[in-house]
mmCIF file of C-alpha atoms in Angstrom:
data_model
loop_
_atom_site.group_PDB
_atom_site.id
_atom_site.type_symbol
_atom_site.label_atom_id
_atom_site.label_comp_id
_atom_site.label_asym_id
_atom_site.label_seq_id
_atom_site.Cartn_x
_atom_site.Cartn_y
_atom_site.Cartn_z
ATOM 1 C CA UNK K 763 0.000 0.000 0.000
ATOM 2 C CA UNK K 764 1.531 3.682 -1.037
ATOM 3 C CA UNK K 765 1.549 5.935 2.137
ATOM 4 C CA UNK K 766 1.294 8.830 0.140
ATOM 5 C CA UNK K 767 -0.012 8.618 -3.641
ATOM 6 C CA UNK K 768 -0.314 11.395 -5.871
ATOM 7 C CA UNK K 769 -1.929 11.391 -8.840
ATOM 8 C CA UNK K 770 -1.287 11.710 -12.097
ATOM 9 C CA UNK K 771 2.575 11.196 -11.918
ATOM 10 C CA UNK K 772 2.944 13.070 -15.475
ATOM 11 C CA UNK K 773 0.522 15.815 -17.074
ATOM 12 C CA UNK K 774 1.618 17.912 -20.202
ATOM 13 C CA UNK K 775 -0.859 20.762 -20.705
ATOM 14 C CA UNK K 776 -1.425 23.796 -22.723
ATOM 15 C CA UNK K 777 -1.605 27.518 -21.647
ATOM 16 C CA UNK K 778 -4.534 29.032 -20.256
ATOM 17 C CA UNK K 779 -5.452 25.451 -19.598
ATOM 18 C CA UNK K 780 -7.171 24.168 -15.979
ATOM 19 C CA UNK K 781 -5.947 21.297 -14.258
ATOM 20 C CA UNK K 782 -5.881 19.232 -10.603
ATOM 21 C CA UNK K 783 -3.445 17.355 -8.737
ATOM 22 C CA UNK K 784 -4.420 14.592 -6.126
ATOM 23 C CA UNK K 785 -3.096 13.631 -3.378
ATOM 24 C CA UNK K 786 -4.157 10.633 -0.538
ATOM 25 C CA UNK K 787 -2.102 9.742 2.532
ATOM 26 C CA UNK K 788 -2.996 6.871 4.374
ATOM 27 C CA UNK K 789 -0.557 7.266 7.044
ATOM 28 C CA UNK K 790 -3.233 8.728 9.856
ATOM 29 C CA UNK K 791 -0.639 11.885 9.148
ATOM 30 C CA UNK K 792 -2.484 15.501 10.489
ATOM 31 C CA UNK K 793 -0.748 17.722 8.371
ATOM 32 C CA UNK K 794 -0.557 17.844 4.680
ATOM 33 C CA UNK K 795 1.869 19.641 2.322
ATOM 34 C CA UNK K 796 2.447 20.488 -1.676
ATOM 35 C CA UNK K 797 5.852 21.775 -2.529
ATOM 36 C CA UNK K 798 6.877 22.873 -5.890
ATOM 37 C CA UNK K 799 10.476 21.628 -6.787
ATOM 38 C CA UNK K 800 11.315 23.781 -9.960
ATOM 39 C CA UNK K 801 14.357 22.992 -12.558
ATOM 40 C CA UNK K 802 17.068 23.797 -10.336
ATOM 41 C CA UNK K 803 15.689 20.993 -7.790
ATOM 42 C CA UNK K 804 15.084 23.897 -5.537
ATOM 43 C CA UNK K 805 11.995 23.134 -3.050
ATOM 44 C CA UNK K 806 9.864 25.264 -2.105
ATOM 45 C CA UNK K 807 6.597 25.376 0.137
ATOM 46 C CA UNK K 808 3.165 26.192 -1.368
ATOM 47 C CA UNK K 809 0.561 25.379 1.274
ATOM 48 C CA UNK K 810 0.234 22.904 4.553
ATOM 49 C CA UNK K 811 -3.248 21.639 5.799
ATOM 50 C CA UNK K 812 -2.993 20.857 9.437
ATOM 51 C CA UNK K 813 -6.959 18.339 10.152
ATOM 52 C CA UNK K 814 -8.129 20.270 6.897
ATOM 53 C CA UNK K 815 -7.556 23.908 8.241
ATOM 54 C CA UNK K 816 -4.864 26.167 5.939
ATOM 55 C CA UNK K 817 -2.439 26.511 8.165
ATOM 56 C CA UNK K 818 0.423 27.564 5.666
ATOM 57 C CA UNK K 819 -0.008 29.724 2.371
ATOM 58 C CA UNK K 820 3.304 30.693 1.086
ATOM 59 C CA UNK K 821 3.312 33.506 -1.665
ATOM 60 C CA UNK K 822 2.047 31.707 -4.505
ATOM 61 C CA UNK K 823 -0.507 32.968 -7.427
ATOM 62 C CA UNK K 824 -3.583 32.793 -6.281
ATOM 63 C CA UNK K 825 -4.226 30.596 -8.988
ATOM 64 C CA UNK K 826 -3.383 27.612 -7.317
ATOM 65 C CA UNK K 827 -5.967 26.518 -4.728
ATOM 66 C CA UNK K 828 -5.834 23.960 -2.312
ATOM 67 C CA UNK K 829 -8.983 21.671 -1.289
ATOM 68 C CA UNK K 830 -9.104 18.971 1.638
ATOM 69 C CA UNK K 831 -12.159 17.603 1.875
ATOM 70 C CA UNK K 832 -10.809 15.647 5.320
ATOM 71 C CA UNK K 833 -7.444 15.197 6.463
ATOM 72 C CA UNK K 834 -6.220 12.321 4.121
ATOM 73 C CA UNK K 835 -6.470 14.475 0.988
ATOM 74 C CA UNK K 836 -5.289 17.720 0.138
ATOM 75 C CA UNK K 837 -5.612 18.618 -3.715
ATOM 76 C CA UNK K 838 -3.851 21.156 -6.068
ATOM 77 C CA UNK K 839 -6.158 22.937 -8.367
ATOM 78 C CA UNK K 840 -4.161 25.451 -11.187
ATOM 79 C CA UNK K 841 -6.269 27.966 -13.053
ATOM 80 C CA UNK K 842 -5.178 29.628 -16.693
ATOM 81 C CA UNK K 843 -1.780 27.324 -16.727
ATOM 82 C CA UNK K 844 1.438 29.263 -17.492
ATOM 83 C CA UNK K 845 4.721 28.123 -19.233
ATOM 84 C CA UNK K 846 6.155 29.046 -15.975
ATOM 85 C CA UNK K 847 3.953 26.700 -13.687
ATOM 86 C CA UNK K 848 6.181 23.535 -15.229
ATOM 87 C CA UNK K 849 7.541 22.011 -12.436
ATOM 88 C CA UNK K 850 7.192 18.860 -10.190
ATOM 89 C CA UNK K 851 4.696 18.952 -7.419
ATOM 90 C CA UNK K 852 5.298 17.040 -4.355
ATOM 91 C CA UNK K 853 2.601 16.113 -1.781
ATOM 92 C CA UNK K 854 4.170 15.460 1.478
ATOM 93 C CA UNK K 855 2.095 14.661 4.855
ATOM 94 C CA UNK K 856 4.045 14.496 8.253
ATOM 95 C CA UNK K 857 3.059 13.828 11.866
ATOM 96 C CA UNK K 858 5.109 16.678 13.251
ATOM 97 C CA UNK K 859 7.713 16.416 14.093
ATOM 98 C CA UNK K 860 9.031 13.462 12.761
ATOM 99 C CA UNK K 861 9.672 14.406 8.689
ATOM 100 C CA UNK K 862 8.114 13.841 5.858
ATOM 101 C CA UNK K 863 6.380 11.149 3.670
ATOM 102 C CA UNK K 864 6.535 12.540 0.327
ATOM 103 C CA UNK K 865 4.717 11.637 -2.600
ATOM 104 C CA UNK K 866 6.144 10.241 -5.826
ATOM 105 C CA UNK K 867 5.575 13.877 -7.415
ATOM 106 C CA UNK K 868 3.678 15.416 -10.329
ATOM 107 C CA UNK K 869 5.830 16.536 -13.112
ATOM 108 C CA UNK K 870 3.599 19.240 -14.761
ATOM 109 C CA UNK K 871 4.724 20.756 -18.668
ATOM 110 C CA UNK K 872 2.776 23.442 -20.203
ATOM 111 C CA UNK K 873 3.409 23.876 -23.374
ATOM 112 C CA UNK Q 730 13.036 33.422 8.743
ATOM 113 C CA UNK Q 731 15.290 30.305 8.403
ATOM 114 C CA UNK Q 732 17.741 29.827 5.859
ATOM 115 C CA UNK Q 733 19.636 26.692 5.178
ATOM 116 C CA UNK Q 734 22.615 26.477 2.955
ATOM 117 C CA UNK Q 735 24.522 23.823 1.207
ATOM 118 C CA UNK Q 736 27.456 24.952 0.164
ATOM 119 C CA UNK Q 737 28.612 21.940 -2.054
ATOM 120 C CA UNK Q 738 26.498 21.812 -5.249
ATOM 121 C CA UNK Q 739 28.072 18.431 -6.177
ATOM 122 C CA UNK Q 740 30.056 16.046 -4.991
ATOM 123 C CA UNK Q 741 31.560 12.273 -5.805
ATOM 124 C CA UNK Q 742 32.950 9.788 -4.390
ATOM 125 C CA UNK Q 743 34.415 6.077 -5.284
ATOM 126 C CA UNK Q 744 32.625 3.370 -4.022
ATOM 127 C CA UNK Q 745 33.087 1.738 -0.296
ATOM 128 C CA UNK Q 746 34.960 5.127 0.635
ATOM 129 C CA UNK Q 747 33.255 7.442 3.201
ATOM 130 C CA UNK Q 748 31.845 11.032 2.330
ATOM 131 C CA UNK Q 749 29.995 14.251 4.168
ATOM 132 C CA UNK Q 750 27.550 16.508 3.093
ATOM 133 C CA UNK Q 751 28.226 20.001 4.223
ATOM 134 C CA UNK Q 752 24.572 22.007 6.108
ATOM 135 C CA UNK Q 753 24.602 24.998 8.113
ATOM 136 C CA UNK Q 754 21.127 26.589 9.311
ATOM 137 C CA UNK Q 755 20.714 30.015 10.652
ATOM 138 C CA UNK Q 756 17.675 30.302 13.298
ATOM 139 C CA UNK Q 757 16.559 32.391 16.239
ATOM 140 C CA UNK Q 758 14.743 29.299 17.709
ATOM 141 C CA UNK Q 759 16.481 26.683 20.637
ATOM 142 C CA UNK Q 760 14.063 23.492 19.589
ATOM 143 C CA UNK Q 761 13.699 22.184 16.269
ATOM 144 C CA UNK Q 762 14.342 19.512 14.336
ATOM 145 C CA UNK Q 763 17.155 19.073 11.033
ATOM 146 C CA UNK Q 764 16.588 15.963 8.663
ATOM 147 C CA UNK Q 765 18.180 14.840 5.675
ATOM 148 C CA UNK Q 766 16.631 13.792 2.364
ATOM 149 C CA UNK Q 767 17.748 11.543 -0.932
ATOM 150 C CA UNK Q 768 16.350 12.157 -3.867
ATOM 151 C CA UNK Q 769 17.396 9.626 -6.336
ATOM 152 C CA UNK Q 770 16.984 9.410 -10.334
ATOM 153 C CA UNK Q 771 13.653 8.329 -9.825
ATOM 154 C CA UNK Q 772 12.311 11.428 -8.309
ATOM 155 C CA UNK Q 773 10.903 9.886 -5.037
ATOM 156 C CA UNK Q 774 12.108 12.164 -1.809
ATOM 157 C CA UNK Q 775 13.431 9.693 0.737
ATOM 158 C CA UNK Q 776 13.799 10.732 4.774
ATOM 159 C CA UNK Q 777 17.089 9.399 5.563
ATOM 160 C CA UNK Q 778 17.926 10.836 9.127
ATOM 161 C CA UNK Q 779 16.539 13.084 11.352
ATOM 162 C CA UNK Q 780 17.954 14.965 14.419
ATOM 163 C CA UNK Q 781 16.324 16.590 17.673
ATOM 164 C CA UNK Q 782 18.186 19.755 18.428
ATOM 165 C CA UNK Q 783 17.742 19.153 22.027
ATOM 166 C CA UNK Q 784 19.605 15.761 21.628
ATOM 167 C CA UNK Q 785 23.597 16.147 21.972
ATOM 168 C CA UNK Q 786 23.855 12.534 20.597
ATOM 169 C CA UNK Q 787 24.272 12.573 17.237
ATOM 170 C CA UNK Q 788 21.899 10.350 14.657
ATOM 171 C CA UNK Q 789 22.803 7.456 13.397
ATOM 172 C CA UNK Q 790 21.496 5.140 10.827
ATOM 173 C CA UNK Q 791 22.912 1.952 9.616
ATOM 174 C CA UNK Q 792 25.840 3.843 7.330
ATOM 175 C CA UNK Q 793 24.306 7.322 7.779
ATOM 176 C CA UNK Q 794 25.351 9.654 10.719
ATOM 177 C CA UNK Q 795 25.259 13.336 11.156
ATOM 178 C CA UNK Q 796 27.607 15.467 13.245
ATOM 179 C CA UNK Q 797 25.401 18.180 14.775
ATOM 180 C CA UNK Q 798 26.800 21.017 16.222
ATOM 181 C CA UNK Q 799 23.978 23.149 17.626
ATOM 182 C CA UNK Q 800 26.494 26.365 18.651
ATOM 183 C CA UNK Q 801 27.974 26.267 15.021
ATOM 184 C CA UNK Q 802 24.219 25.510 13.411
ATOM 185 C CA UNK Q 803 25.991 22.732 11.730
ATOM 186 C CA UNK Q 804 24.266 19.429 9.999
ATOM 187 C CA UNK Q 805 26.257 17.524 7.851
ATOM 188 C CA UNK Q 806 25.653 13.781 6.713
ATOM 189 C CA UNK Q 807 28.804 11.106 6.767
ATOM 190 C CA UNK Q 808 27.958 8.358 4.492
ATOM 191 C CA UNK Q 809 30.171 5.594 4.881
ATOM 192 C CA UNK Q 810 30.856 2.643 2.897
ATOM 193 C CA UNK Q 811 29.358 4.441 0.338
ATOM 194 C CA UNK Q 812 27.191 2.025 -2.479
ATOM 195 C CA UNK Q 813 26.444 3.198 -6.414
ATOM 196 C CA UNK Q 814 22.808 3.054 -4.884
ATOM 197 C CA UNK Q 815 23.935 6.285 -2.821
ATOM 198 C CA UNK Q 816 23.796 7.973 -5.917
ATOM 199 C CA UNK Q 817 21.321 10.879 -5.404
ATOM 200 C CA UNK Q 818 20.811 14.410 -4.516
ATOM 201 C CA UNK Q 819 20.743 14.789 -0.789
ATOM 202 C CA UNK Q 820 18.500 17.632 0.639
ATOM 203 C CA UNK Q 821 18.946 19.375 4.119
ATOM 204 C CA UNK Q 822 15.967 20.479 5.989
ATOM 205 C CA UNK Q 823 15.020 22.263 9.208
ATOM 206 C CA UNK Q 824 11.653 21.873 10.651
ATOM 207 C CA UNK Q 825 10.221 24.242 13.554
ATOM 208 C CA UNK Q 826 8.533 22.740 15.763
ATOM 209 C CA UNK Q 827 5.559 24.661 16.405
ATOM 210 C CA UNK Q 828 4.308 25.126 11.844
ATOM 211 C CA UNK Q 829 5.653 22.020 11.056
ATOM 212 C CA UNK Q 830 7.250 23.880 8.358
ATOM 213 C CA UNK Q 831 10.273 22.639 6.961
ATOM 214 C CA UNK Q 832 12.737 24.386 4.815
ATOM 215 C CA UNK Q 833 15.179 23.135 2.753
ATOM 216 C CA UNK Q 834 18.748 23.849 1.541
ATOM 217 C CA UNK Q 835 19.253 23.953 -2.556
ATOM 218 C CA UNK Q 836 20.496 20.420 -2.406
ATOM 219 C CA UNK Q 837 23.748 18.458 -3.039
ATOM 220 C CA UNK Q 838 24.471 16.184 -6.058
ATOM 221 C CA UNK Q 839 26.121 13.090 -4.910
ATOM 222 C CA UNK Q 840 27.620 10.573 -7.712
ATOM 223 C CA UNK Q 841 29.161 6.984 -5.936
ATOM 224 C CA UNK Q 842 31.886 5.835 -8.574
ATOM 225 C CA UNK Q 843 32.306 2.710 -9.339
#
């Protein structure tokens, strides 16, 4: 069983275009996470859920919204896609404060 | 704000020989927590160690250890008897205690030789 699936693993897109990222922990984890790890493998934070309440919202477009319905998902959503939204997206949930569980990552194109 | 830095971008190393990973942290906080990750070829983040700052021992796992040095906000990784599955980039990260936040360093590039 995969603590921490994302899905899809791969999604190429066009401009302007909508899409969603999914995410599902089944560790019993409280706190969610999406990071966005950009071409120079730098990692950055986007948003954490702590039990479905925002509890972090880094400065990020506020094109990208977060949903968790309950505490063992926490999605992405994009609006109007841009060339510089490619990237790999990483769910991650934690019961703080021992580390992460990460997610196999999203690696998002727009083309 | 914490800021972590690793000051080696890449690094190599022949097989079976031992090698450390350079971290230092800046923080205004006295409890919080300092982990290393692996990030192989396939993309999947890996937690490899993890340290309490109020802990003087220092972490060890099977060929992993760190040598913290809380006064010197120093984190590095030894990797010993290093394998070509040690091939990775290696990610330093400090967590605070109270967000759950972690941040992470820009990463080092680690190539085992065969």
């Amino acid at each position: 069983d995969t603590a921490v699936s994302q899905t899809p693993k791969y999604l190429v897109t066009q401009m302007g275009n909508d899409k969603s990222i999914k995410c599902e922990q089944n560790l019993g984890h409280d706190t969610m996470y999406w990071y966005k790890q950009d071409s120079k493998k730098f990692l950055k934070i986007m948003f954490s859920y702590n039990n479905k309440e925002l509890i972090i919202n880094e400065t990020v477009p506020n094109r990208f919204s977060p949903k968790s319905p309950d505490k063992a998902h926490l999605n992405l959503h994009i609006n109007s896609l841009e060339l510089g939204d490619s990237a790999v997206y990483f769910c991650a949930s934690s019961q703080s404060p021992y580390g992460y569980t990460f997610g196999s990552g999203t690696r998002l194109t727009v083309v | 704000a914490q800021t972590v830095t690793q000051s080696q971008p890449e690094m190599s190393v022949q097989e079976a020989e031992t090698v450390t990973l350079s971290c230092t942290y800046d923080t205004s906080e006295s409890n919080y927590y300092l982990f290393w990750y692996k990030q192989p070829p396939s993309r999947q983040m890996i937690l490899v160690i993890r340290q309490e700052a109020y802990k003087q021992q220092n972490a060890t796992e099977n060929r992993f250890s760190v040598n913290f040095q809380k006064a010197a906000k120093s984190f590095s990784l030894k990797i010993s008897d290093s394998q070509l599955g040690d091939t990775a980039m290696y990610f330093c990260a400090f967590m605070n205690t109270n967000a759950g936040k972690s941040t992470f360093g820009d990463g080092t590039t680690l190539t085992v030789k065969p």
